[in-house]
Tab-separated table of C-alpha atoms in Angstrom:
chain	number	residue	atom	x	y	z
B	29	UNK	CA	1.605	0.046	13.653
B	30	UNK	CA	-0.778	-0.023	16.705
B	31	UNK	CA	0.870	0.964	19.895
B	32	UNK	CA	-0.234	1.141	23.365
B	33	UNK	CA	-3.033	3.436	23.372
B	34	UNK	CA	-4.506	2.548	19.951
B	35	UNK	CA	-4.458	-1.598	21.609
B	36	UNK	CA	-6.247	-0.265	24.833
B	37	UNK	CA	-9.008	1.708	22.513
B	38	UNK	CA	-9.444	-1.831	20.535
B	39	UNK	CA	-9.187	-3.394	24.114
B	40	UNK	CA	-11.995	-1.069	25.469
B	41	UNK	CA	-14.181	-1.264	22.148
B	42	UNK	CA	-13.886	-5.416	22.435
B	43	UNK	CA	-14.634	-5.532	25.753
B	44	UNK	CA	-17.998	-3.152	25.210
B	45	UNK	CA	-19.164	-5.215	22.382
B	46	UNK	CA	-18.451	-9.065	23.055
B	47	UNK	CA	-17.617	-9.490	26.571
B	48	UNK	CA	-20.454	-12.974	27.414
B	49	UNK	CA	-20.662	-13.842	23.780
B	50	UNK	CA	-19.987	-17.992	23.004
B	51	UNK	CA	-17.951	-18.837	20.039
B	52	UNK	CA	-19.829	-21.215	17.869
B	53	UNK	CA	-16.949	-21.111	15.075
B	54	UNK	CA	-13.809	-20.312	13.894
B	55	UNK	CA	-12.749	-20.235	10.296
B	56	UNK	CA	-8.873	-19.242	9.242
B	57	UNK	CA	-7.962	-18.049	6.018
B	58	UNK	CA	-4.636	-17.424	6.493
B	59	UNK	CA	-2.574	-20.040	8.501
B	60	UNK	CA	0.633	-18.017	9.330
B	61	UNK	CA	-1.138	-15.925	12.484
B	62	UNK	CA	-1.789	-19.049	14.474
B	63	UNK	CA	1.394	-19.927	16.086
B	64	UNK	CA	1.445	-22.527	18.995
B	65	UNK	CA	-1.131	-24.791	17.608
B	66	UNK	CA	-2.547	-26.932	14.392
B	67	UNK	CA	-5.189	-24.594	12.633
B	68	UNK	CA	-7.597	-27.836	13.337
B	69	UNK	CA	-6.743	-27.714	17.343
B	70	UNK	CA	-7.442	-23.675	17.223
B	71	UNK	CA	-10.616	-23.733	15.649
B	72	UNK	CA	-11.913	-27.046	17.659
B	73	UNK	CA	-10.792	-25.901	20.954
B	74	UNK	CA	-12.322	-22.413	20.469
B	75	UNK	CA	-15.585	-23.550	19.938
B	76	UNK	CA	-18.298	-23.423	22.888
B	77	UNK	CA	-15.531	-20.888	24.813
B	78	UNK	CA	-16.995	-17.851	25.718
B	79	UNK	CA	-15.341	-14.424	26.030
B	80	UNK	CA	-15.208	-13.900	29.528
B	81	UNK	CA	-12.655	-10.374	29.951
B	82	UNK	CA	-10.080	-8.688	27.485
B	83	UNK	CA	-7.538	-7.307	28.604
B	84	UNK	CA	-3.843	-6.005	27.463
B	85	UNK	CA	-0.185	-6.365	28.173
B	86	UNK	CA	2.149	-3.695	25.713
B	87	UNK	CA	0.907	-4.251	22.393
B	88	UNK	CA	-0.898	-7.246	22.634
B	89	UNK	CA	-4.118	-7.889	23.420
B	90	UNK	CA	-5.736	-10.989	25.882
B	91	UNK	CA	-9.139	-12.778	25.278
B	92	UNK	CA	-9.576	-14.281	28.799
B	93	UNK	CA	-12.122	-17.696	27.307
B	94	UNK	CA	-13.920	-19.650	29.131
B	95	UNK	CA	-11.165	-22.635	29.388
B	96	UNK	CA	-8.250	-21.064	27.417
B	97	UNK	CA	-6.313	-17.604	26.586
B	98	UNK	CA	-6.040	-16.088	23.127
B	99	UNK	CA	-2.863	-13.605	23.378
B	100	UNK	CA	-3.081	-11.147	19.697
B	101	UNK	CA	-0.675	-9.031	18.299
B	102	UNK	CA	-2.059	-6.304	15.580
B	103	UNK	CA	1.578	-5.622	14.105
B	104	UNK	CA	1.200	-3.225	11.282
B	105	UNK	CA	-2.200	-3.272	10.151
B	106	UNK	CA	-4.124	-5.708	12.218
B	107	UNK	CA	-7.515	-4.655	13.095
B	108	UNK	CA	-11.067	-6.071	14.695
B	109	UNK	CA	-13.911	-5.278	13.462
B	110	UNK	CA	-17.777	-6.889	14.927
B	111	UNK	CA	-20.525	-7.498	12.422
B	112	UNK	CA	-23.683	-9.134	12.181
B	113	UNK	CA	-22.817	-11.369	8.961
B	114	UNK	CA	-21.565	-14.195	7.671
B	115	UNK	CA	-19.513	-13.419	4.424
B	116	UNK	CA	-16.110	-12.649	4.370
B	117	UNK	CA	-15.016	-9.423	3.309
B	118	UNK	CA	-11.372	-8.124	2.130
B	119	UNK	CA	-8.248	-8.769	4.406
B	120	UNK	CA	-10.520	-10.564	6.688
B	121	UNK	CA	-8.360	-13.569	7.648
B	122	UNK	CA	-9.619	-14.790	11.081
B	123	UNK	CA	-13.778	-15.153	11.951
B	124	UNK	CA	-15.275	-15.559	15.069
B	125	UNK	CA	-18.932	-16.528	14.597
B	126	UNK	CA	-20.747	-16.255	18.079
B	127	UNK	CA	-24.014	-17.915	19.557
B	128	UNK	CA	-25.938	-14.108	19.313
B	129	UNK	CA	-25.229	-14.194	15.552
B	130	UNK	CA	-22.284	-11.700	15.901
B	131	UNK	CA	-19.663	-12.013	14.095
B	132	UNK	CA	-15.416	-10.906	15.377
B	133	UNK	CA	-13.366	-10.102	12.265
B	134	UNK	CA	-9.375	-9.955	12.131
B	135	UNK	CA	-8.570	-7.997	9.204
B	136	UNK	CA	-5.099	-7.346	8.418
B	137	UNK	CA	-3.860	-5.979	5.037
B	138	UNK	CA	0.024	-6.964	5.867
B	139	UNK	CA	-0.437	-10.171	7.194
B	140	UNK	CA	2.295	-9.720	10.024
B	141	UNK	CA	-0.262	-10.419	13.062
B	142	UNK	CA	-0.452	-13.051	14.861
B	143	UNK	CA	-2.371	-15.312	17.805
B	144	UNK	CA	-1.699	-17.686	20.451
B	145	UNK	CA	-3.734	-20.228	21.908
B	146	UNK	CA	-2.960	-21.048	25.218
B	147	UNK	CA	-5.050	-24.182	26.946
B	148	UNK	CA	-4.849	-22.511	30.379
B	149	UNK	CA	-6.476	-19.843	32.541
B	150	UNK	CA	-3.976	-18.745	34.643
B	151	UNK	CA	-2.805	-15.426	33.476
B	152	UNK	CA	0.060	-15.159	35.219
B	153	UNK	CA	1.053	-18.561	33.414
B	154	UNK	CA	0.589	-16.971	30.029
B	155	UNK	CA	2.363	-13.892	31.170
B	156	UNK	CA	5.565	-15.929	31.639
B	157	UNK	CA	5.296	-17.533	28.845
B	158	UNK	CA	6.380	-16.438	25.378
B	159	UNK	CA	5.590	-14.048	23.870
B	160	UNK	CA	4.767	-11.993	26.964
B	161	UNK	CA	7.345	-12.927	29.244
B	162	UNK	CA	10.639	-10.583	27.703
B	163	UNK	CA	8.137	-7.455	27.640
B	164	UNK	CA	9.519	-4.946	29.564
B	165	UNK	CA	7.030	-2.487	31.855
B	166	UNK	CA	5.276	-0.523	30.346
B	167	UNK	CA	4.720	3.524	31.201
B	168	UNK	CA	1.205	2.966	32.958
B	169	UNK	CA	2.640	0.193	35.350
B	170	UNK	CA	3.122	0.923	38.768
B	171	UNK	CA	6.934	0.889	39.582
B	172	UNK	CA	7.372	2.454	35.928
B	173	UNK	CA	9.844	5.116	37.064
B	174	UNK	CA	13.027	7.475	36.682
B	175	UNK	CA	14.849	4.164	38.376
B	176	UNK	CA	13.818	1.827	36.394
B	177	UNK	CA	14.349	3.148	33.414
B	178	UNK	CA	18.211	4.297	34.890
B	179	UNK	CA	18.347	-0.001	35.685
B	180	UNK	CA	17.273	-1.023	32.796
B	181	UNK	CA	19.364	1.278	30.555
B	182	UNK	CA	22.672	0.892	32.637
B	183	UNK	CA	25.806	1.935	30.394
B	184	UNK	CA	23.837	1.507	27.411
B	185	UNK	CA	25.366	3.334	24.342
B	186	UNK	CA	22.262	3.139	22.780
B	187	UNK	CA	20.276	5.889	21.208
B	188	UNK	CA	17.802	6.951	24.021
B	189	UNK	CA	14.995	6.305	20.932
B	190	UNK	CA	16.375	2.748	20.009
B	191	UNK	CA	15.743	1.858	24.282
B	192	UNK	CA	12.066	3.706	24.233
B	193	UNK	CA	11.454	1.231	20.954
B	194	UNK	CA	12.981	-1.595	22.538
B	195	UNK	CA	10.019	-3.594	24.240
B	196	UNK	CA	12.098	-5.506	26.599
B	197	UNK	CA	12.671	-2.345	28.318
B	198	UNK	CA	9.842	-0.322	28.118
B	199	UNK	CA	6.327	-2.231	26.219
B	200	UNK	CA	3.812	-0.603	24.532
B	201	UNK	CA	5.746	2.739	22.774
B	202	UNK	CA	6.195	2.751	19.122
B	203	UNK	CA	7.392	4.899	16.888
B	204	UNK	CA	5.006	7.734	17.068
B	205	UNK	CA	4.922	7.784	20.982
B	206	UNK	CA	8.725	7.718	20.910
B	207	UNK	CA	9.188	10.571	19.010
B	208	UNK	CA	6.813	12.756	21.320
B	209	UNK	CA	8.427	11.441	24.420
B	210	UNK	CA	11.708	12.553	23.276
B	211	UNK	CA	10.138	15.828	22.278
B	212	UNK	CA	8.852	16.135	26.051
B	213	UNK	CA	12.162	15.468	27.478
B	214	UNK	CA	13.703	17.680	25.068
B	215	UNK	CA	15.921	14.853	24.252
B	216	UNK	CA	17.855	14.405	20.560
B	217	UNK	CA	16.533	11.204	19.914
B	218	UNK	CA	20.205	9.732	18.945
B	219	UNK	CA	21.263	10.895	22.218
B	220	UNK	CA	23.025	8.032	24.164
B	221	UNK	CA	21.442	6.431	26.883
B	222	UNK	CA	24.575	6.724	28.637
B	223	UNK	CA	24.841	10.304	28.916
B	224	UNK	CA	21.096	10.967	30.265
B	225	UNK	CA	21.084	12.622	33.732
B	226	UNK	CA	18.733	11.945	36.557
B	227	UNK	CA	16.883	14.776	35.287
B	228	UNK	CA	15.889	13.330	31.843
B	229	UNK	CA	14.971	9.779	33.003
B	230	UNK	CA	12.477	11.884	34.777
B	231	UNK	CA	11.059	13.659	32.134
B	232	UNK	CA	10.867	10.468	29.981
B	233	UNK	CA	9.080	8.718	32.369
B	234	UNK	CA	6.611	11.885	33.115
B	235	UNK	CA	6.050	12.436	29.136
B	236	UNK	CA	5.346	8.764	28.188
B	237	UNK	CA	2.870	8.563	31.210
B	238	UNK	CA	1.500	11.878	30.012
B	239	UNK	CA	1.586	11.232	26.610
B	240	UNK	CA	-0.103	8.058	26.427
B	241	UNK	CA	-2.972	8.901	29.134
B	242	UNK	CA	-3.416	11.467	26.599
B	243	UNK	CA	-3.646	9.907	23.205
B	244	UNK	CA	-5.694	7.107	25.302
B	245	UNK	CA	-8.292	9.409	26.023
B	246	UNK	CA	-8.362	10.292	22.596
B	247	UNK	CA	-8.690	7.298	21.064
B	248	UNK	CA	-5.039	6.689	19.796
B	249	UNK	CA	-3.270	8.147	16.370
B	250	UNK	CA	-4.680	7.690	12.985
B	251	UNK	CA	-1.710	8.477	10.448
B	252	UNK	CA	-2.934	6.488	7.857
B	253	UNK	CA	-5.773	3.383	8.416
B	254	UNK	CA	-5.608	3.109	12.070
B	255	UNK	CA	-9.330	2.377	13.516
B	256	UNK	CA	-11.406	0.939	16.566
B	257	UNK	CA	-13.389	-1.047	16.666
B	258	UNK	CA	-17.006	0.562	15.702
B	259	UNK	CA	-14.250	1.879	12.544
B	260	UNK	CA	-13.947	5.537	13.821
B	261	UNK	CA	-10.411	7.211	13.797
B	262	UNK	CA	-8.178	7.897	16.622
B	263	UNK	CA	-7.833	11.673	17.605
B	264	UNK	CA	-4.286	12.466	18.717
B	265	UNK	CA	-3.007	12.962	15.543
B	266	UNK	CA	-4.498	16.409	16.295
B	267	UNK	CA	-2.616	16.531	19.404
B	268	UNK	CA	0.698	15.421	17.845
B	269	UNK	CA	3.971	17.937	18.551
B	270	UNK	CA	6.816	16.611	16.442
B	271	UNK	CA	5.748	13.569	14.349
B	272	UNK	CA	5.054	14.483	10.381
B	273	UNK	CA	4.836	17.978	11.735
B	274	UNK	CA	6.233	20.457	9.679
B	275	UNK	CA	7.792	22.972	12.064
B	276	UNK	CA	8.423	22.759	15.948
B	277	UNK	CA	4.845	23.657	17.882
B	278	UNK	CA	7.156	25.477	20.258
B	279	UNK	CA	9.495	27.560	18.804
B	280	UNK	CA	8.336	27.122	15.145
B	281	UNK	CA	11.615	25.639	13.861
B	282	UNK	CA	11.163	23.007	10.596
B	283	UNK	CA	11.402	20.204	12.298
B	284	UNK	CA	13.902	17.682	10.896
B	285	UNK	CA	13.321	13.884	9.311
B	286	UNK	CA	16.252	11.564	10.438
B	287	UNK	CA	16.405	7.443	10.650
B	288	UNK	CA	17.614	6.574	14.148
B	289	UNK	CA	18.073	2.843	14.702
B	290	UNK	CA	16.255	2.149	11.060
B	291	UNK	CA	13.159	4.330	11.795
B	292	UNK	CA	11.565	7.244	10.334
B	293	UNK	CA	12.262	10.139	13.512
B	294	UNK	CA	11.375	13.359	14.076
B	295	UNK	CA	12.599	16.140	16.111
B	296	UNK	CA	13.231	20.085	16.459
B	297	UNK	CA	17.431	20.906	15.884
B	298	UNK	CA	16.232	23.911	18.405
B	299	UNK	CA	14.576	22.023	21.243
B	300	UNK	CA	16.272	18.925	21.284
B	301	UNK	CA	20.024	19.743	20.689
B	302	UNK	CA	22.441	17.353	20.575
B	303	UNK	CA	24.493	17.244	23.378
């Protein structure tokens, strides 16, 4: 699944290649993404909108239109891809012909993505609106802190890993990321919330900062089909400490497979013992 930094390199690849472009139309092959309007009403009111900005809140992304705001979430496998041409290819479920003669391709092989259509331009209108308005903050946000994560976890029994996943507390981590921040911390992932010191909510807020400037800068995680938008693989899988590693890039300890809160996790029995 896309997390934060693999959204802001489709973010930053979007904005590059069709930031001024005018949709001329809109053809859905699969109904299920849209979700707040008619397929008729999305694909009418999209046409003669231009793209004006894109930008992102956790894991979804924003088309900022001339008149309206299209909110998108990738889920597993949902990817854009710009070409110049008209026929539609594989997985391609969602096309966005433009003025210029480009074409804006959702192509998702799972089928678990979805948009929004919003008949507004007031951001901070969509942002408390559903789906955005539950996200929590997410690491790069000012105010994203040792104290806020110690106010939003409370007494929570939790596993530390189930709050990092849960994005109405912290948007934007995933599974990947939340494995490496609890390898930063040196925090068992099934670790209570409840027993973290003052200590550990700063590490987890200095390792998710760190570790998704990082993987930004790289271009996000490819594990298995993850691409941008010009179709080029991420790079931090290079960069990776604990997840689908083999032993500990510390101490060299096999690093163990366990399902905490339903997901696949990974972590060294050496460097993150269980308190």
């Amino acid at each position: 699944m896309p997390e934060l930094p693999e959204v802001e390199t489709v973010k930053k690849g979007l904005q590059e290649l069709i930031i001024g472009e005018e949709i001329t139309k809109v053809t859905v092959y699969y109904e299920r993404i849209i979700q707040n309007t008619s397929i008729p009403d999305f694909c009418e009111s999209l046409i003669g909108q231009k793209i004006v900005d894109i930008t992102r809140k956790g894991k979804y992304l924003i088309f900022i239109l001339s008149d309206f705001i299209l909110v998108s979430h990738l889920r597993m496998e949902g990817k854009y891809f710009v070409k110049n041409r008209e026929e539609k290819a594989k997985h391609e479920h969602i096309i966005f012909s433009f003025k210029s003669g480009k074409t804006l391709r959702y192509q998702d092989t799972r089928k678990f993505g979805t948009m929004d259509l919003f008949k507004t331009t007031n951001l901070q209108e969509v942002l408390q609106s559903k789906p955005l308005v539950d996200l929590g903050k997410e690491p790069l946000d000012v105010g994203f802190d040792a104290e806020y994560l110690k106010l939003k976890v409370k007494k929570s029994s939790r596993a530390i890993k189930s709050i990092l996943l849960d994005q109405t507390m912290i948007s934007g981590l995933g599974n990947i990321y939340a494995n490496e921040v609890c390898f930063y911390a040196r925090l068992n992932p099934s670790e209570p919330a409840n027993t973290l010191t003052d200590e550990d909510f700063e590490n987890i807020a200095t390792g998710a900062k760190l570790v998704l400037t990082k993987a930004i800068a790289l271009g996000g995680t490819t594990i298995r089909t993850f691409a941008n938008v010009h179709e080029i693989d991420g790079r931090f899988q290079n960069e990776l400490m604990v997840h689908m590693k083999e032993n500990c890039s510390i101490c060299g300890t096999k690093i163990t497979k366990e399902f905490v809160s339903g997901r696949g996790t990974y972590y060294c029995k050496k460097c993150q013992k269980k308190r």
